Short mmCIF file of C-alpha atoms and ligand atoms in Angstrom, two decimals:
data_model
loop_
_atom_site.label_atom_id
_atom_site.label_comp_id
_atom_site.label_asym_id
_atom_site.label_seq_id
_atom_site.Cartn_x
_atom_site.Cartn_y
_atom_site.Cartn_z
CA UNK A 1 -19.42 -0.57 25.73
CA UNK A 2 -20.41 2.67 26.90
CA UNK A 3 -22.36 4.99 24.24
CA UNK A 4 -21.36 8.16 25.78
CA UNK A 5 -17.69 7.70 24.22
CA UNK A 6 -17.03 11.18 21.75
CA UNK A 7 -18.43 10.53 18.36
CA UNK A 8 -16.01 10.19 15.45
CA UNK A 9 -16.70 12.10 12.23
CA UNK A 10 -14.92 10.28 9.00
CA UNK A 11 -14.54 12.49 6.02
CA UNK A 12 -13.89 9.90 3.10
CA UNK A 13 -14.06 5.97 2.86
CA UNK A 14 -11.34 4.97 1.19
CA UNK A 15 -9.17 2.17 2.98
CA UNK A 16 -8.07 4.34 5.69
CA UNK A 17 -11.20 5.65 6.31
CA UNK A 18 -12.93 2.93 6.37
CA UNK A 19 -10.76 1.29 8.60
CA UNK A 20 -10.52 4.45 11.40
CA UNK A 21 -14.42 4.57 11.12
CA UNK A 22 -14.95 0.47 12.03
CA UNK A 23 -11.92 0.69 14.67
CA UNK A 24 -13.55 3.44 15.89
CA UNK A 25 -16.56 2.08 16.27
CA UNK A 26 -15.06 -1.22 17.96
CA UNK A 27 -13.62 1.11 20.54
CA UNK A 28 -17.34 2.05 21.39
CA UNK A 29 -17.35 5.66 19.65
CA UNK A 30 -20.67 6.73 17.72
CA UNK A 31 -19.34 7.22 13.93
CA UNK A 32 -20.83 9.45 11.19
CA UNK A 33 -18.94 8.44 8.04
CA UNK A 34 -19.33 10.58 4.96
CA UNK A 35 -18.38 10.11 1.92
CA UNK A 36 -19.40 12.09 -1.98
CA UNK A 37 -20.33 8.85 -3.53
CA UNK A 38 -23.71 7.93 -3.03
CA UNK A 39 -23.11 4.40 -4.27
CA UNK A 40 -20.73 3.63 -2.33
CA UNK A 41 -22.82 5.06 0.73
CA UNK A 42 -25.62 3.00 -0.63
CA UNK A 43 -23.76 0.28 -0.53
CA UNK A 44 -21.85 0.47 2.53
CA UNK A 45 -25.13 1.06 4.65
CA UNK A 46 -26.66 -2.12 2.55
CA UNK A 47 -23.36 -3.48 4.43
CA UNK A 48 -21.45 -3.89 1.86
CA UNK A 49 -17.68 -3.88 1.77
CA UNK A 50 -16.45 -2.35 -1.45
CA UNK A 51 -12.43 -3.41 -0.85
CA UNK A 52 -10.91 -6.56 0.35
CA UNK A 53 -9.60 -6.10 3.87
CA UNK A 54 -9.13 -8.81 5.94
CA UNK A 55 -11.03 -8.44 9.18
CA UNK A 56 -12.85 -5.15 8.13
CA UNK A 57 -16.31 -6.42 7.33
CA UNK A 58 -16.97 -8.44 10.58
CA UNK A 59 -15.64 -5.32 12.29
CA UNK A 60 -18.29 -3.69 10.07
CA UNK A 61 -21.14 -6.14 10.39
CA UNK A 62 -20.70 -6.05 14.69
CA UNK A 63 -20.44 -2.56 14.59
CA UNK A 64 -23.26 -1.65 12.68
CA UNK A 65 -25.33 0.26 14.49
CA UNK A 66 -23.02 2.84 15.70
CA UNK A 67 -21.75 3.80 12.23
CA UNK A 68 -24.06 6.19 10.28
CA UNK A 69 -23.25 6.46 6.16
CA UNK A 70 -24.07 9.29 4.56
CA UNK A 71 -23.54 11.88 1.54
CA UNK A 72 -24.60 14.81 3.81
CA UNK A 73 -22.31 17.08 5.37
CA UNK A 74 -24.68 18.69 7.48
CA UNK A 75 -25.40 15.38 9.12
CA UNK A 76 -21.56 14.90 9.81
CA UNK A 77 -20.90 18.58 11.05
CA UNK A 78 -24.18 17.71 13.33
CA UNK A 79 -23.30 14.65 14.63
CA UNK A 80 -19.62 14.69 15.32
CA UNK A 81 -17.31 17.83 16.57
CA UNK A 82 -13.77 15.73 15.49
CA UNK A 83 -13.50 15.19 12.15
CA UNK A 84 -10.98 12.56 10.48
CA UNK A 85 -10.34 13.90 6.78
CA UNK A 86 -9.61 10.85 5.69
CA UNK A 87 -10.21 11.65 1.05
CA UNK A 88 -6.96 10.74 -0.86
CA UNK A 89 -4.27 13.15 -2.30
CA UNK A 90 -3.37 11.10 -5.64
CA UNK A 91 -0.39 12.27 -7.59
CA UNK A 92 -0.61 15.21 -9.96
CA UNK A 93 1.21 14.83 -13.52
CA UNK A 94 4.01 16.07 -11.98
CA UNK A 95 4.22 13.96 -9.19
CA UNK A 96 3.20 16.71 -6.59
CA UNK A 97 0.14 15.58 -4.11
CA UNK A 98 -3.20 16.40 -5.31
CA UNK A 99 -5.05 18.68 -2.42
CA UNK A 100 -7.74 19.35 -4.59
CA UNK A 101 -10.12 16.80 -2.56
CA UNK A 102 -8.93 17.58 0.82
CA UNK A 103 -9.16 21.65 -0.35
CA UNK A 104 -13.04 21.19 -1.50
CA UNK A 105 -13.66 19.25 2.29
CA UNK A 106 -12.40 22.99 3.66
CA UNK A 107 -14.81 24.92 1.51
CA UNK A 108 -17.80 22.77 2.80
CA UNK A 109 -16.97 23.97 6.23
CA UNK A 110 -19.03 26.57 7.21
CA UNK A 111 -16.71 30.09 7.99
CA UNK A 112 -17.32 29.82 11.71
CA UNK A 113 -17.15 25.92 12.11
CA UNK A 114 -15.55 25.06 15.71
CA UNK A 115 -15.10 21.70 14.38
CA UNK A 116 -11.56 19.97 15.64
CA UNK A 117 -10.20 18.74 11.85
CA UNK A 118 -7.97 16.06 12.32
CA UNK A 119 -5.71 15.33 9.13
CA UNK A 120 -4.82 11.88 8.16
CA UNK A 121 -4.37 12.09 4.61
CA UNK A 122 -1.10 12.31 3.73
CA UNK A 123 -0.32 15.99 3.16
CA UNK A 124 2.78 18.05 2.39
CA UNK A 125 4.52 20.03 5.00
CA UNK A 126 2.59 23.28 5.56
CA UNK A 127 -0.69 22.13 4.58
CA UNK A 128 -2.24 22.48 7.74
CA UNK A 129 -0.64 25.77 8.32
CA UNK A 130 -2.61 27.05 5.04
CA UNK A 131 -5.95 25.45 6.27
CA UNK A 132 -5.84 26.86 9.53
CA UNK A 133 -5.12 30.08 8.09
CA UNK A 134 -7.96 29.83 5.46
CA UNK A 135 -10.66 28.87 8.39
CA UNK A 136 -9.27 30.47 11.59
CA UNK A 137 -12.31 28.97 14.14
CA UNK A 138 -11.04 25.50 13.42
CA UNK A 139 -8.88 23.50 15.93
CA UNK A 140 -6.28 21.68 13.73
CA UNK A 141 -4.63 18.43 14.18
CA UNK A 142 -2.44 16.03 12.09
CA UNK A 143 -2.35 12.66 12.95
CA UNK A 144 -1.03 10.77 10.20
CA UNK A 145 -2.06 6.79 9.72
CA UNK A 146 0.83 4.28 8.84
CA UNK A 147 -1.74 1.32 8.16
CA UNK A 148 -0.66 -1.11 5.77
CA UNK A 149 -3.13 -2.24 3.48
CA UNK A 150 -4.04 -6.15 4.19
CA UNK A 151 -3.51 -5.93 8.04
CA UNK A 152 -4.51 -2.32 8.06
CA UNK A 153 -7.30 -3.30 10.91
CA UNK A 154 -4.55 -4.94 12.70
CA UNK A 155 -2.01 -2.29 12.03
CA UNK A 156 -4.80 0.10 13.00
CA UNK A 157 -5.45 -1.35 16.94
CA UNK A 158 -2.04 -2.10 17.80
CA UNK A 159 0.20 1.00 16.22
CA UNK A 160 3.89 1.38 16.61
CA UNK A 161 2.93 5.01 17.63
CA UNK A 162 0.69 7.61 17.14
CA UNK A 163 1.98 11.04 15.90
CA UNK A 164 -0.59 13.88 16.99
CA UNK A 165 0.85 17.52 15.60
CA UNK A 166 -0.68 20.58 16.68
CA UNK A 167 0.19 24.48 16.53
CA UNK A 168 -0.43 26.82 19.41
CA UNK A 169 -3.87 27.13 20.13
CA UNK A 170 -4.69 23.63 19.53
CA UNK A 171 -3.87 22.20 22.38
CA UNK A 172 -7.09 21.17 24.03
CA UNK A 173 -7.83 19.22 20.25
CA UNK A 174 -4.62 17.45 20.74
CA UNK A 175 -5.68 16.26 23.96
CA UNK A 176 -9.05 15.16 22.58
CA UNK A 177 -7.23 13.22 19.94
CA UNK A 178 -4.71 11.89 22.33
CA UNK A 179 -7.63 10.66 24.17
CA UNK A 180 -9.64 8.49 21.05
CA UNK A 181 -5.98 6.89 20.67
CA UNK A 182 -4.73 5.96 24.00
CA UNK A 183 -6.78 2.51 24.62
CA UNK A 184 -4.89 1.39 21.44
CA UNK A 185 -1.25 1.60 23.53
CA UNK A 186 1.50 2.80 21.38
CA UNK A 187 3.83 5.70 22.18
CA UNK A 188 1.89 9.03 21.63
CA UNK A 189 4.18 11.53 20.00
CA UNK A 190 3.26 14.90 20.45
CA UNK A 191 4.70 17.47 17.65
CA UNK A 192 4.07 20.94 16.15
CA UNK A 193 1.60 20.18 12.63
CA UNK A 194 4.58 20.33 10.20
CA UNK A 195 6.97 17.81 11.86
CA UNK A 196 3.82 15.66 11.88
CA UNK A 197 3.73 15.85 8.23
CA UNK A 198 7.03 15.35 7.50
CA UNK A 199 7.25 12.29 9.61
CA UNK A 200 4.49 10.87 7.56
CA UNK A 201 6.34 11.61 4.19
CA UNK A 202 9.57 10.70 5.76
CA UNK A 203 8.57 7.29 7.20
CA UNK A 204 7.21 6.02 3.79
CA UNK A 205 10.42 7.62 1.68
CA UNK A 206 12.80 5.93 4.34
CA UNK A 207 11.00 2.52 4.08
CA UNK A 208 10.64 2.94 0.17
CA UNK A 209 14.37 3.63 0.36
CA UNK A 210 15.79 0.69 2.43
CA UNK A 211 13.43 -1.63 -0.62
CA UNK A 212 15.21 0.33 -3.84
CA UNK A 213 18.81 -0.32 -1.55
CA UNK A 214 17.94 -3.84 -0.88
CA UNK A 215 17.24 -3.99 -4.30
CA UNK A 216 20.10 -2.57 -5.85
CA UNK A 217 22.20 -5.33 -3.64
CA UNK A 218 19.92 -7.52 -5.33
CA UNK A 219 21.01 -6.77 -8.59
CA UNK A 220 25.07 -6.62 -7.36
CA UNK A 221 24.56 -9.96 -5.57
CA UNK A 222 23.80 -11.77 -9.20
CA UNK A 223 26.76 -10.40 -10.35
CA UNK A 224 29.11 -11.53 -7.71
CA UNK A 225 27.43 -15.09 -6.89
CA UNK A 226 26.26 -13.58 -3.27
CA UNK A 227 22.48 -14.39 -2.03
CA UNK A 228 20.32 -11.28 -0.95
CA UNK A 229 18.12 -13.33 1.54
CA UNK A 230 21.33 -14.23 3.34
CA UNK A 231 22.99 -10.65 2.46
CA UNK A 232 19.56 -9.36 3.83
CA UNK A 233 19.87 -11.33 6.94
CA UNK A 234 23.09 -10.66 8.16
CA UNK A 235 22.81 -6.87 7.95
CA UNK A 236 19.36 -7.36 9.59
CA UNK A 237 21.05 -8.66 12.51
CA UNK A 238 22.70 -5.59 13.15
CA UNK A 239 19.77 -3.85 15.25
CA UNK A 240 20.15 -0.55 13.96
CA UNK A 241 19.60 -1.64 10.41
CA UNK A 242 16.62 -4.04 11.43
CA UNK A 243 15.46 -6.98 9.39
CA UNK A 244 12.35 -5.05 8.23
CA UNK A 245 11.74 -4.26 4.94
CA UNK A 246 14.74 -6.00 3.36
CA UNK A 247 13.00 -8.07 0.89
CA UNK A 248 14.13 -7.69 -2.16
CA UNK A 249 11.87 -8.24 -5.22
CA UNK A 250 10.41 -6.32 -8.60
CA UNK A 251 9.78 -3.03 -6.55
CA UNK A 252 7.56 -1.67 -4.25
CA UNK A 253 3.86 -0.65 -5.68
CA UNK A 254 0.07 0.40 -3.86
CA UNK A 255 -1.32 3.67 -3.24
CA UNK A 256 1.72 5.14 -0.99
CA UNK A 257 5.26 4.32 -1.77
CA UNK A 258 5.23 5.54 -5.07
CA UNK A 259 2.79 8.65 -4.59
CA UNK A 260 4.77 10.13 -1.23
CA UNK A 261 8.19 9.72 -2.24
CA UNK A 262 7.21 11.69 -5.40
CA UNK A 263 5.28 14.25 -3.08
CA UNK A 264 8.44 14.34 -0.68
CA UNK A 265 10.89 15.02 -3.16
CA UNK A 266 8.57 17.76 -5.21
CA UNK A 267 7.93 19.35 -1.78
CA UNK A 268 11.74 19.85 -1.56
CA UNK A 269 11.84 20.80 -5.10
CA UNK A 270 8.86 23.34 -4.14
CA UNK A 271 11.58 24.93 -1.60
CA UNK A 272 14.62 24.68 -3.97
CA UNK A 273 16.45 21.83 -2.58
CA UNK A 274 16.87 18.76 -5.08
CA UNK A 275 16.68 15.38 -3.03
CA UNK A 276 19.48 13.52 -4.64
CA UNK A 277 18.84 10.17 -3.07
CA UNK A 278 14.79 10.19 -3.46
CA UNK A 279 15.81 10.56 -7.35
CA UNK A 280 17.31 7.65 -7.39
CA UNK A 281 15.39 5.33 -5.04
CA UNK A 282 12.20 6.17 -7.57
CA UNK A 283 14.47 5.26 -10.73
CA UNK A 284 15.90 2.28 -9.21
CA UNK A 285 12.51 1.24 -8.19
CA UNK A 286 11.40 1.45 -12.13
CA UNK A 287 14.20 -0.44 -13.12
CA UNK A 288 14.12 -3.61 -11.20
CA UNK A 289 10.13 -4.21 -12.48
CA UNK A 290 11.79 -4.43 -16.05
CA UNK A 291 14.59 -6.62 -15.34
CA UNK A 292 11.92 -8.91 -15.41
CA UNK A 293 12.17 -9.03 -19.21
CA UNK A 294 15.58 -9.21 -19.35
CA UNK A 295 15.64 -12.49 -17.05
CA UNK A 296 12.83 -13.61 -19.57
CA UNK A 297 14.82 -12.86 -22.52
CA UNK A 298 17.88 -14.59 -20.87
CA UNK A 299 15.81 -18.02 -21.24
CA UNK A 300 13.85 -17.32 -23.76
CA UNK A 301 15.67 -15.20 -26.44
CA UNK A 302 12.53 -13.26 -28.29
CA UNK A 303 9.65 -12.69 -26.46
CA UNK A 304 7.65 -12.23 -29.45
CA UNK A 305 4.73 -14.96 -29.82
CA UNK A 306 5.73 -16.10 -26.37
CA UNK A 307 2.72 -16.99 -23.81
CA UNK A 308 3.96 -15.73 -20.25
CA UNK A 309 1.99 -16.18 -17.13
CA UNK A 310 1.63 -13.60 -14.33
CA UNK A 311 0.44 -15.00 -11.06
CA UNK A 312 -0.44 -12.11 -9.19
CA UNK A 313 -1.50 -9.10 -9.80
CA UNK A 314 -2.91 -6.85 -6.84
CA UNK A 315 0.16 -5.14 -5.52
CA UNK A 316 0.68 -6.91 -2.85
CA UNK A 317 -0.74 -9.90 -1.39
CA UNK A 318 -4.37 -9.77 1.04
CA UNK A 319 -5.55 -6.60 -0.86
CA UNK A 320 -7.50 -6.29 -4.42
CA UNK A 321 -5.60 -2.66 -4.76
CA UNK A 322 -3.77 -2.28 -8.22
CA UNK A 323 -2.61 1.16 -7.73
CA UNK A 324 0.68 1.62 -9.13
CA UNK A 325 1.14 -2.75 -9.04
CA UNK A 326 4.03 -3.90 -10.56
CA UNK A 327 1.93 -6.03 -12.86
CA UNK A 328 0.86 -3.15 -14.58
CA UNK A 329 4.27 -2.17 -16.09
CA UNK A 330 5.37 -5.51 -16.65
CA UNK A 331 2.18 -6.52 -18.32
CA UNK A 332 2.96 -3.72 -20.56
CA UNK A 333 6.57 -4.34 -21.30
CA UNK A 334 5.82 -7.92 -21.99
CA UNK A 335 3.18 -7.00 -24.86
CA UNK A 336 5.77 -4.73 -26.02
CA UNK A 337 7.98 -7.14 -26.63
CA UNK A 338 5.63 -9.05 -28.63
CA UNK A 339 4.72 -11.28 -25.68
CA UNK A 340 0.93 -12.97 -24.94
CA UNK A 341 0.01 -12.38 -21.10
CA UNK A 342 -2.09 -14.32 -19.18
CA UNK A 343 -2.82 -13.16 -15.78
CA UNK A 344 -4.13 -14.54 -12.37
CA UNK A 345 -5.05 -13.36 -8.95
CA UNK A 346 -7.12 -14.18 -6.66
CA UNK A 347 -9.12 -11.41 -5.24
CA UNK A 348 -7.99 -8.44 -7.73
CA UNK A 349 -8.92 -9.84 -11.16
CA UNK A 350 -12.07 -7.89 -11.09
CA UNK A 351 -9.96 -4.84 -10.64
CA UNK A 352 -7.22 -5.74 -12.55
CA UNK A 353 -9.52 -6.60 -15.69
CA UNK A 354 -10.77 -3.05 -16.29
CA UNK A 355 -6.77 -2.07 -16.17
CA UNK A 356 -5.46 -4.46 -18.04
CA UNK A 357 -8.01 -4.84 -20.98
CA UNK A 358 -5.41 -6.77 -23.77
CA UNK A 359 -4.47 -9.43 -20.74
CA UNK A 360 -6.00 -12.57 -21.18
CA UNK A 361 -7.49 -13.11 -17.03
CA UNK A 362 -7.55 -16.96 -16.43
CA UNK A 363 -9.91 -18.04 -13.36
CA UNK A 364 -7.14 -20.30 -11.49
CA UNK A 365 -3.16 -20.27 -11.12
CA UNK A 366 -2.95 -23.49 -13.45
CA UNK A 367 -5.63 -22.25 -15.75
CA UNK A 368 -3.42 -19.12 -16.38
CA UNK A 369 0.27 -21.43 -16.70
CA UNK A 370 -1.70 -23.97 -18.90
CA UNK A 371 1.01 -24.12 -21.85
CA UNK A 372 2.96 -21.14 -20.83
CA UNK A 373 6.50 -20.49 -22.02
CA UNK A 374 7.31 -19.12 -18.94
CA UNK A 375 5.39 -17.69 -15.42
CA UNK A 376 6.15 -14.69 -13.08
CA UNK A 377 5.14 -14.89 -9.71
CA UNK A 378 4.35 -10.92 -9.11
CA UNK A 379 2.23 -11.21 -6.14
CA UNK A 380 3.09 -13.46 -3.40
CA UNK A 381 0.00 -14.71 -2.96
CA UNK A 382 0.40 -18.06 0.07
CA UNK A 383 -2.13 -20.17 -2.67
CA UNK A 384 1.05 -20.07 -4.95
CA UNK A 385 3.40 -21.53 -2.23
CA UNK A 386 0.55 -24.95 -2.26
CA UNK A 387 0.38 -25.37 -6.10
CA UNK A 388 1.75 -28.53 -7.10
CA UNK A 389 4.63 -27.67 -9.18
CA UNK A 390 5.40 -30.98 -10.24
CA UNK A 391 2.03 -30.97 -12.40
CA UNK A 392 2.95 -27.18 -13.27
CA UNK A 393 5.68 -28.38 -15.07
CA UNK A 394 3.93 -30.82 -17.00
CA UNK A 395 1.27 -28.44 -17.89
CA UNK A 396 3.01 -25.70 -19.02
CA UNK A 397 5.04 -25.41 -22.59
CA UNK A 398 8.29 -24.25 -21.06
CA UNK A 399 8.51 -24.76 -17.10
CA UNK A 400 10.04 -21.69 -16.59
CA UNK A 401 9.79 -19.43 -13.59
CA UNK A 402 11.09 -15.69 -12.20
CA UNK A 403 9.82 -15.37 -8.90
CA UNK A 404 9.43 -11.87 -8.69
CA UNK A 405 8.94 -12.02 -4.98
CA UNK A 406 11.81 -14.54 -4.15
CA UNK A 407 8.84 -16.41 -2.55
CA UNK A 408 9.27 -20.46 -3.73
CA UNK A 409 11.61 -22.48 -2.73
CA UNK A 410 14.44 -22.69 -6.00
CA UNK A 411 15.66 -25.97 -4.76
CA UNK A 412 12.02 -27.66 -5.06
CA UNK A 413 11.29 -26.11 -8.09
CA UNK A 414 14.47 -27.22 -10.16
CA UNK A 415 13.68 -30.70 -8.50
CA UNK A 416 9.96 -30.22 -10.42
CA UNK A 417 11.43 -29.33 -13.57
CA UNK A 418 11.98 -25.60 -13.50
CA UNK A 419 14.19 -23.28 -14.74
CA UNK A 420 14.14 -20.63 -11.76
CA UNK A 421 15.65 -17.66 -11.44
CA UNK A 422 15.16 -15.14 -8.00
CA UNK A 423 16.07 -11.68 -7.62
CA UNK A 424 19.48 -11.61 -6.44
CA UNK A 425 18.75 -15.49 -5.17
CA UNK A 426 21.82 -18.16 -5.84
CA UNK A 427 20.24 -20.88 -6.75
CA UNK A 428 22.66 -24.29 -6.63
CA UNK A 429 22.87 -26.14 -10.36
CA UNK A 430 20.04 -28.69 -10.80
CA UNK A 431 23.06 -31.15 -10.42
CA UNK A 432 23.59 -30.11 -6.62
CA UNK A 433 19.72 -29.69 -5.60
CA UNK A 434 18.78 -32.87 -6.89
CA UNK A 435 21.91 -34.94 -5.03
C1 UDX B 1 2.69 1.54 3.23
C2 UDX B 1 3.32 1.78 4.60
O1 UDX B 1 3.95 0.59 5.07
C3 UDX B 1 2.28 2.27 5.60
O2 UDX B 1 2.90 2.57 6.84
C4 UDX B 1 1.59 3.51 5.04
O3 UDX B 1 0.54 3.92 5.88
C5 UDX B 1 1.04 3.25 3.65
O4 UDX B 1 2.08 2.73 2.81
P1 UDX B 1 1.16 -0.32 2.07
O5 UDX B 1 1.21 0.54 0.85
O6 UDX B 1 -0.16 -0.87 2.49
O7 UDX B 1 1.74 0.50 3.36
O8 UDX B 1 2.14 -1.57 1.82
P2 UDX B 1 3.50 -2.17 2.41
O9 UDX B 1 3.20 -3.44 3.08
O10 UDX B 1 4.27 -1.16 3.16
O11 UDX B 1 4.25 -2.54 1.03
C6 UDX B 1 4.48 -1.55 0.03
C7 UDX B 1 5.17 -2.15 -1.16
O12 UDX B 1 6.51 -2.49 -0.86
C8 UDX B 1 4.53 -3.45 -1.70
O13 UDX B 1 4.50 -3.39 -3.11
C9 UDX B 1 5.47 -4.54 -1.23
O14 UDX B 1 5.47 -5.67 -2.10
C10 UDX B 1 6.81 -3.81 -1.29
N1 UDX B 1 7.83 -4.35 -0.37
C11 UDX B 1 7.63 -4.29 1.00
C12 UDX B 1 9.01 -4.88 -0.88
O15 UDX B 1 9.21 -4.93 -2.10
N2 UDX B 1 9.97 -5.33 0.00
C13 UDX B 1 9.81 -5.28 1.34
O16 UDX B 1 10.74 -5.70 2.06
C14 UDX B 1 8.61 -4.75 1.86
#
């Protein structure tokens, strides 16, 4: 690979800059990553992987050498002219984004810097109008990242498309952006900076809403004796609905459902327009975690005194991230019933334990449904699909199951022993699945 590709400047190692920095660096590009944390620096240069990614450290470990880690912004501004502002925008208390970390990256560039910014965290519309504005010698680009955490390497090389929004002026740093992306294929969408905001915001809020509607159909489906996978399928079929994101479960979670469709609809609220439906995918999306309890409660009348197991935790499976998991709330609303949790996962118990500090953490699936009243598959986790339910059932006090994730297979499990119940699943009579 040829060392005289543009170096890449990474402002920010969270997941997605992490990832852009390694994939970067695969493509051949010199890579100055910088981050404020000098443990994590420390630790990343030792080479290190602070989050669980799959394919990110070998990507890491071969690509070594061309990615510097450091704490130093004058070694960044020195070594790299585009600059990938990759720090995250958390949710305020009232549910606007948090610029405060991309706003102190601004104030460490110096008045005159000619760097070319390139924004990937998500931002609201008009952020990079203000940031131009504030630092006028910049070149400004937005190029949002649609990565999904646990194939986020492989999301990264092969993307559906590649949104690069620039103002007039700016052209010649669109071009240079255009350029890093275009050995990864991919349409290359070239828009004015706000449009490539919104579609960033928009994407997630549309995909966030097609979860909280496949949800809702869910919950309808119980009523009426229908089956959601099958409901799910057939309107799938239909190509301009698409099969994608149709799964219906105990809500969406992670570090950017939750946090842009909150930004999205404050940003409208900013302007004076109330988004109706956003209102409602958010509230129907805090529902269906606690109709959890409910389903429990069904089975099990009182929770109180009543050991429940949660397998899963992370917020979705292939990633140790907890933000905003769906374990979180219904760990909580189980102890507040009077419940005893037990919880498993396999890569995010670490994590998880400093979170959830009155949950018992068991070191294997069986450990944690070891005389259990009832379980809760949260996190689809594949190692869940191999357990041997037949010996679950033995071991626990109550073979009981809601699979939160419609994930097992309900006719196998009643055949074990179980009382399942889905999420808007119908599940034949243990008369039927045992004939
Ligand atoms: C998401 C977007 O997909 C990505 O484009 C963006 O860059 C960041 O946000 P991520 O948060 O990594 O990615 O996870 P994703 O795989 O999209 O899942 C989000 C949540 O939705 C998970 O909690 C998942 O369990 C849930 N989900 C997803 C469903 O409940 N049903 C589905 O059909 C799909």
């Amino acid at each position: 690979m040829s060392e005289s590709l543009k170096p890449v400047g990474v402002i920010g190692v969270g997941w997605v800059g992490l990832v852009t920095a390694a994939c970067f660096a695969e493509l051949g590009h010199p890579v100055v990553a910088r981050d404020i944390v000098q443990e994590k620096v420390d630790s990343l240069s030792r080479g290190e992987v602070p989050l669980h990614e799959p394919e990110l450290e070998d990507l890491l470990r071969r690509n070594a050498e061309r990615i510097t880690f450091t704490t130093d912004m004058d070694e960044l501004l020195a070594g790299a002219q585009l600059l990938f502002v990759c720090v995250d925008t958390p949710p305020t208390y009232s549910g606007d984004a948090d610029l405060s970390r991309v706003r102190a990256v601004v104030q460490e560039l110096p008045e005159d810097s000619e760097h070319v910014l390139i924004m990937k965290s998500t931002v609201p519309a008009g952020t990079g109008e203000s940031i131009r504005r504030d630092v006028p010698s910049l070149s400004y680009v937005s190029c949002p990242e649609f990565l999904k955490e646990g194939t986020a390497v492989k999301d990264f090389m092969n993307p559906d498309r590649v949104v690069v929004g620039a103002d007039e002026g700016d052209e010649a740093a669109a071009d240079a952006v255009e350029e890093l992306y275009r050995p990864l294929g991919g349409e290359i969408l070239r828009t004015d900076v706000a449009s490539a905001e919104m579609i960033k915001l928009a994407s997630n809020a549309f995909l966030a809403t097609k979860i909280s509607f496949i949800n809702e159909i869910a919950n309808v489906c119980e009523e009426v004796g229908a089956d959601v996978g099958q409901v799910a399928k057939g309107m799938g079929l239909d190509a301009r609905i698409g099969t994608a994101f149709l799964r219906a479960g105990i809500g969406y979670g992670g570090s950017c459902f939750p946090k842009d469709v909150s930004a999205l609809k404050m940003l409208a609220g900013n302007t004076g327009y109330h988004f109706q439906l956003l209102t409602s995918v958010i509230e129907v999306n805090e529902l269906q975690k606690r109709r959890v309890v409910g389903k429990l409660e069904k089975h099990l009348g009182s929770l109180i005194g009543k050991r429940v197991a949660l397998l899963g935790l992370a917020f979705k499976p292939d990633t140790d991230d907890m933000r905003e998991a769906s374990s979180l709330v219904l760990a909580a609303r189980l102890q507040g019933e009077g419940a005893e949790v037990v919880g498993y996962d396999p890569v995010a118990a670490e994590r998880a334990g400093s979170l959830l500090g009155s949950v018992e953490m068991a070191t294997s699936a069986m450990e944690a449904l070891e005389g259990a009243d009832a379980a809760v598959l949260v996190t689809e986790w594949r190692e869940f699909a191999a357990l041997d339910w037949s010996a679950v059932a033995e071991r626990m006090a109550r073979p009981l199951l809601v699979d939160g994730r419609n994930f097992l297979d309900p006719e196998a499990l009643i055949k074990a022993g179980f009382e399942y119940e889905g999420i808007g699943r119908k599940v034949s009579s243990p008369r039927a699945a045992t004939a």
